[in-house]
Tab-separated table of C-alpha atoms in Angstrom:
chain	number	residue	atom	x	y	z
A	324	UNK	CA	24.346	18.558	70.186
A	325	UNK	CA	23.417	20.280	67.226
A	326	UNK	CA	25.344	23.088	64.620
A	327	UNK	CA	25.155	24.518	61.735
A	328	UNK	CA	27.256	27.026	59.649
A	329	UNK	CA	26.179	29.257	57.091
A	330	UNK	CA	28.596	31.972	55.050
A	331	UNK	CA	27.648	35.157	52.314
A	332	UNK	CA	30.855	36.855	50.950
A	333	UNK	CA	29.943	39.628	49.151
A	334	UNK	CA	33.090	41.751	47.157
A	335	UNK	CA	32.010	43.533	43.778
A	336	UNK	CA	29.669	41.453	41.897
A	337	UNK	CA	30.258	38.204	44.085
A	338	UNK	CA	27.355	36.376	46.043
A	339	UNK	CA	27.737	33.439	47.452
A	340	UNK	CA	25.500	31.306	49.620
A	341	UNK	CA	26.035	27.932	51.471
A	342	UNK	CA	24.397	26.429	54.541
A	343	UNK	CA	24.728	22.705	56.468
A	344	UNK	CA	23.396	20.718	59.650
A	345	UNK	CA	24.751	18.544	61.385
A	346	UNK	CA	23.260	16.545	64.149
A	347	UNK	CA	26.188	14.852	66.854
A	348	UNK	CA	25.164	11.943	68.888
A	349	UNK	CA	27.557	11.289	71.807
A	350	UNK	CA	27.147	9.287	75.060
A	351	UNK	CA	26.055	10.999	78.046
A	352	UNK	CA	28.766	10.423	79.985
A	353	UNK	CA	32.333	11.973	78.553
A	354	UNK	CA	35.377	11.949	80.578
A	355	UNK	CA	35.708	14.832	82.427
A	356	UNK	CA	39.146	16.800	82.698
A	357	UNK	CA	39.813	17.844	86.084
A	358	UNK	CA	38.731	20.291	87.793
A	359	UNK	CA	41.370	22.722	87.963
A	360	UNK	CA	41.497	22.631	84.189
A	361	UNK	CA	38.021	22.894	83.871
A	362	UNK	CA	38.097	26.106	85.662
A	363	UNK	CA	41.513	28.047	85.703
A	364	UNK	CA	42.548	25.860	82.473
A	365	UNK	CA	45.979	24.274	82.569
A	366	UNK	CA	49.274	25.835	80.978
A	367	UNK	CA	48.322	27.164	77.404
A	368	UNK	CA	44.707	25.936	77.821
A	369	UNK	CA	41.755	28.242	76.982
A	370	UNK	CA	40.037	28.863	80.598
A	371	UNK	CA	36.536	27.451	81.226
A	372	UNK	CA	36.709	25.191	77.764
A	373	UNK	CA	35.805	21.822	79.856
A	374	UNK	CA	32.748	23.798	81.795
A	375	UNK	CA	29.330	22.432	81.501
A	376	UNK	CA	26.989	25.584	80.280
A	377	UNK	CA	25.464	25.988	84.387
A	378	UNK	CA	28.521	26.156	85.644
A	379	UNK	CA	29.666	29.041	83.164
A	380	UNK	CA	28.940	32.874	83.248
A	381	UNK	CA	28.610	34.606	79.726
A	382	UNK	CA	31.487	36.276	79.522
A	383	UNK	CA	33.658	33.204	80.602
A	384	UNK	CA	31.706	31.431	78.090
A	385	UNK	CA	32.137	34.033	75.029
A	386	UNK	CA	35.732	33.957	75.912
A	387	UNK	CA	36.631	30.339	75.718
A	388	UNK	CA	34.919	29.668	72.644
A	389	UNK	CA	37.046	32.702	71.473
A	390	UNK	CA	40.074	31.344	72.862
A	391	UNK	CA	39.109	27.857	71.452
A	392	UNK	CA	38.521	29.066	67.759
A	393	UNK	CA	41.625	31.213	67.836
A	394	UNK	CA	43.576	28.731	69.009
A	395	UNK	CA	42.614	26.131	65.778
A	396	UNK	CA	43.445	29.316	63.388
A	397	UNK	CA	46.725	29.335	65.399
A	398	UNK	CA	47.327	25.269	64.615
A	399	UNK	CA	46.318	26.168	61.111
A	400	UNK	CA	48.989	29.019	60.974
A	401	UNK	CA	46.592	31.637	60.859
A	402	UNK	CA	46.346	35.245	62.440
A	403	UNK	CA	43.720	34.985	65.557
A	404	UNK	CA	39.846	36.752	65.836
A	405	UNK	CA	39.082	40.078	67.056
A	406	UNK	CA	36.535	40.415	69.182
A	407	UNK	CA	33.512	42.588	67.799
A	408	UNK	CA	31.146	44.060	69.768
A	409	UNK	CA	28.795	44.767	66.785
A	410	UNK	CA	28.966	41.286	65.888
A	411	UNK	CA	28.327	39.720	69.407
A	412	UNK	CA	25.434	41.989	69.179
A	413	UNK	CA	24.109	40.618	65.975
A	414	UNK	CA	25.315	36.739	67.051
A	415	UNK	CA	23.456	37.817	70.561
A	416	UNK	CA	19.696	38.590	69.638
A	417	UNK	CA	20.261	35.669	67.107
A	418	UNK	CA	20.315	33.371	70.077
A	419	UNK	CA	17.774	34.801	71.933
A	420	UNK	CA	15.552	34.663	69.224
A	421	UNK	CA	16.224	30.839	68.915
A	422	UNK	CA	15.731	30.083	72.425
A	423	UNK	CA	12.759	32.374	73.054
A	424	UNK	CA	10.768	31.131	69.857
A	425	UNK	CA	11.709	27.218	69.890
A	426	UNK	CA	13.921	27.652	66.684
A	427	UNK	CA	17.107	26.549	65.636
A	428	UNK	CA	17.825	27.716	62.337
A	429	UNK	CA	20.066	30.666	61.002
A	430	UNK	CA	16.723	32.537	60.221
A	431	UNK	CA	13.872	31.715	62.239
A	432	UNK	CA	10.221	32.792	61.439
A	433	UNK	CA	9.661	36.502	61.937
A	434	UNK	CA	13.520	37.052	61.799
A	435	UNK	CA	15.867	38.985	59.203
A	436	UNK	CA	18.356	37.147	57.446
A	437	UNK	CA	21.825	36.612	58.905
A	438	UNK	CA	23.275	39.642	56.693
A	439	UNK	CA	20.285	41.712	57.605
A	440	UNK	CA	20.921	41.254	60.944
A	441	UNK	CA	24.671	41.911	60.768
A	442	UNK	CA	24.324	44.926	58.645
A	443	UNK	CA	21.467	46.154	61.218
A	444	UNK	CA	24.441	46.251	63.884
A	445	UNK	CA	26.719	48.623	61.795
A	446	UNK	CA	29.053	46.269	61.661
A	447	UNK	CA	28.971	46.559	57.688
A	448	UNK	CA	28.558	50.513	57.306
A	449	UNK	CA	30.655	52.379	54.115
A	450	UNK	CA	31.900	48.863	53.532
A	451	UNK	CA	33.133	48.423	50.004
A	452	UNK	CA	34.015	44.998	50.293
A	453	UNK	CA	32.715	42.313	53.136
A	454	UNK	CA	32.309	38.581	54.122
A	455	UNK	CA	30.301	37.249	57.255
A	456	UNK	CA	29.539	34.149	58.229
A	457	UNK	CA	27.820	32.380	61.135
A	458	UNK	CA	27.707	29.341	62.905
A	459	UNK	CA	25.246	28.147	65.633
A	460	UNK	CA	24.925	24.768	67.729
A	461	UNK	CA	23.370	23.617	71.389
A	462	UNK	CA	24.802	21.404	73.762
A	463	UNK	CA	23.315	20.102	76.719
A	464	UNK	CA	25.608	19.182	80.167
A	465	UNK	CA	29.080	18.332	78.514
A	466	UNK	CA	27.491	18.141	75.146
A	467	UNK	CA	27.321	21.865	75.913
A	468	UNK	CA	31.301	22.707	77.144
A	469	UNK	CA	32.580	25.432	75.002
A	470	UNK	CA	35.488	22.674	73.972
A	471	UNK	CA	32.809	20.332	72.533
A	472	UNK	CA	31.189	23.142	70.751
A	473	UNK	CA	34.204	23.900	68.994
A	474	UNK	CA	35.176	20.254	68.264
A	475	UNK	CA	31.717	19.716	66.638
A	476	UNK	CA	32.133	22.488	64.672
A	477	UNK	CA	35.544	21.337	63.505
A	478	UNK	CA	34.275	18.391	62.613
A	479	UNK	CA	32.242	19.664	60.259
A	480	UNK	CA	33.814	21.091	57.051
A	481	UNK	CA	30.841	23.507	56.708
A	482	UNK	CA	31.456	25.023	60.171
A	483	UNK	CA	35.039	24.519	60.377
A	484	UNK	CA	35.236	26.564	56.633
A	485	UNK	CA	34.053	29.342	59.026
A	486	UNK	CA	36.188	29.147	61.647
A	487	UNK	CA	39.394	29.000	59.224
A	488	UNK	CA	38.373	31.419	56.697
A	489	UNK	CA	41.834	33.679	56.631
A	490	UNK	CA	39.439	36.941	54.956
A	491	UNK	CA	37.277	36.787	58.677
A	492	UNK	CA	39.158	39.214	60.994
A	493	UNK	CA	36.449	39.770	63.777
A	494	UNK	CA	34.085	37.658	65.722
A	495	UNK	CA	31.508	38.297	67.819
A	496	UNK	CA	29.663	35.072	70.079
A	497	UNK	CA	26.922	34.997	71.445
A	498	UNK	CA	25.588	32.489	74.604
A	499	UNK	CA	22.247	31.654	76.415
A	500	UNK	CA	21.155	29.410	78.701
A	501	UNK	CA	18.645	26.813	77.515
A	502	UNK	CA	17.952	25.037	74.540
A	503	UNK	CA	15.609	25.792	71.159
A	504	UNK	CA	13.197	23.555	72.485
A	505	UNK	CA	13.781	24.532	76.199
A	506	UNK	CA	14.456	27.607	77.787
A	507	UNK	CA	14.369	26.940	81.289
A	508	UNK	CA	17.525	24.370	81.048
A	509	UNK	CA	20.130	25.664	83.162
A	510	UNK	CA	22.591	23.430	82.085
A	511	UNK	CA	22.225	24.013	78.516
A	512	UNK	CA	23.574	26.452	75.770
A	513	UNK	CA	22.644	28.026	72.994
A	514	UNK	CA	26.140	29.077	71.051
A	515	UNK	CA	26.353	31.812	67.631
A	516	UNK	CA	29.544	32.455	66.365
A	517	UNK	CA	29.456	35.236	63.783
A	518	UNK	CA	32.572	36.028	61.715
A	519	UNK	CA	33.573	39.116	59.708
A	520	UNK	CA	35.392	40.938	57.407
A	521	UNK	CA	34.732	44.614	56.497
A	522	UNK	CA	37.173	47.079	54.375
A	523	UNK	CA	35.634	50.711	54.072
């Protein structure tokens, strides 16, 4: 499994850059919740979290790493994520773009920057003030549940910066099937979390 997490807040005169990778080695054989958990999720769970990437569709996949992320903010006392649909959008194409040209990076070659790509949603139009941030990672079988997505991200203080930044207020995720060095995996994801904050 592999993530990384990269922020710009721009407010005024402020710019501010900062990017990480991580790379997560874990055995190939985790123990698995049970099933009915792994589906439905049990009381207070976030549904789907255990689910190997094949056995998830995107939208129950954009949802639990939602849920997931919200529910750390939550621990951390924080007000939960919006979902964007201008931000799924940007953190969409993103991953396609990394599976379909063997990249894993927060700009591949012959794409915009993250901002650029944002702003090209409208997510950031007649904003006076704004932040965004992004994180990415790829898991493959349980490497690649929406729970262990989250944990490596939280275990990361790049990525986890991200997730419990109290100025984001949206977030859009985006999921596909595969990895950056294979797209024909079907039990394999490709995960973008982007994270915003716009005041017009």
């Amino acid at each position: 499994m592999r993530a990384m997490a990269h922020t710009t807040r721009f407010g005024g005169l402020a710019l501010v850059a900062a990017a990480a990778a991580i790379v997560l080695l874990a055995a190939a054989l985790l123990s698995a919740a049970p099933a009915d958990a792994k589906k439905k999720g049990s009381k207070g769970a976030c549904a789907y979290s255990q689910s190997d990437p094949a056995d998830l569709s995107y939208d129950q996949a954009t949802e639990a790493i939602r849920c997931l992320i919200n529910k750390r903010r939550a621990k951390a006392g924080m007000g939960g994520l919006a979902a964007d649909s201008k931000l799924s959008e940007a953190a969409q194409k993103h991953n396609d773009f990394m599976v379909d040209n063997g990249c894993f990076s927060h700009e591949c070659s012959g794409e915009a920057a993250m901002t650029t790509r944002i702003k090209s949603t409208g997510y950031l139009d007649g904003a006076m003030s704004w932040s965004v941030g992004e994180n990415i990672a790829w898991g493959e079988e349980t490497l690649g549940s929406p729970a262990n997505i989250v944990n490596a991200w939280m275990s990361s203080p790049s990525h986890s910066a991200n997730i419990l930044n109290k100025s984001f207020d949206d977030v859009g995720i985006g999921v596909t099937n595969g990895t950056p060095e294979n797209a024909g995996h079907d039990n394999a994801a490709v995960y973008t979390a982007d994270f915003g904050f716009s005041n017009g």
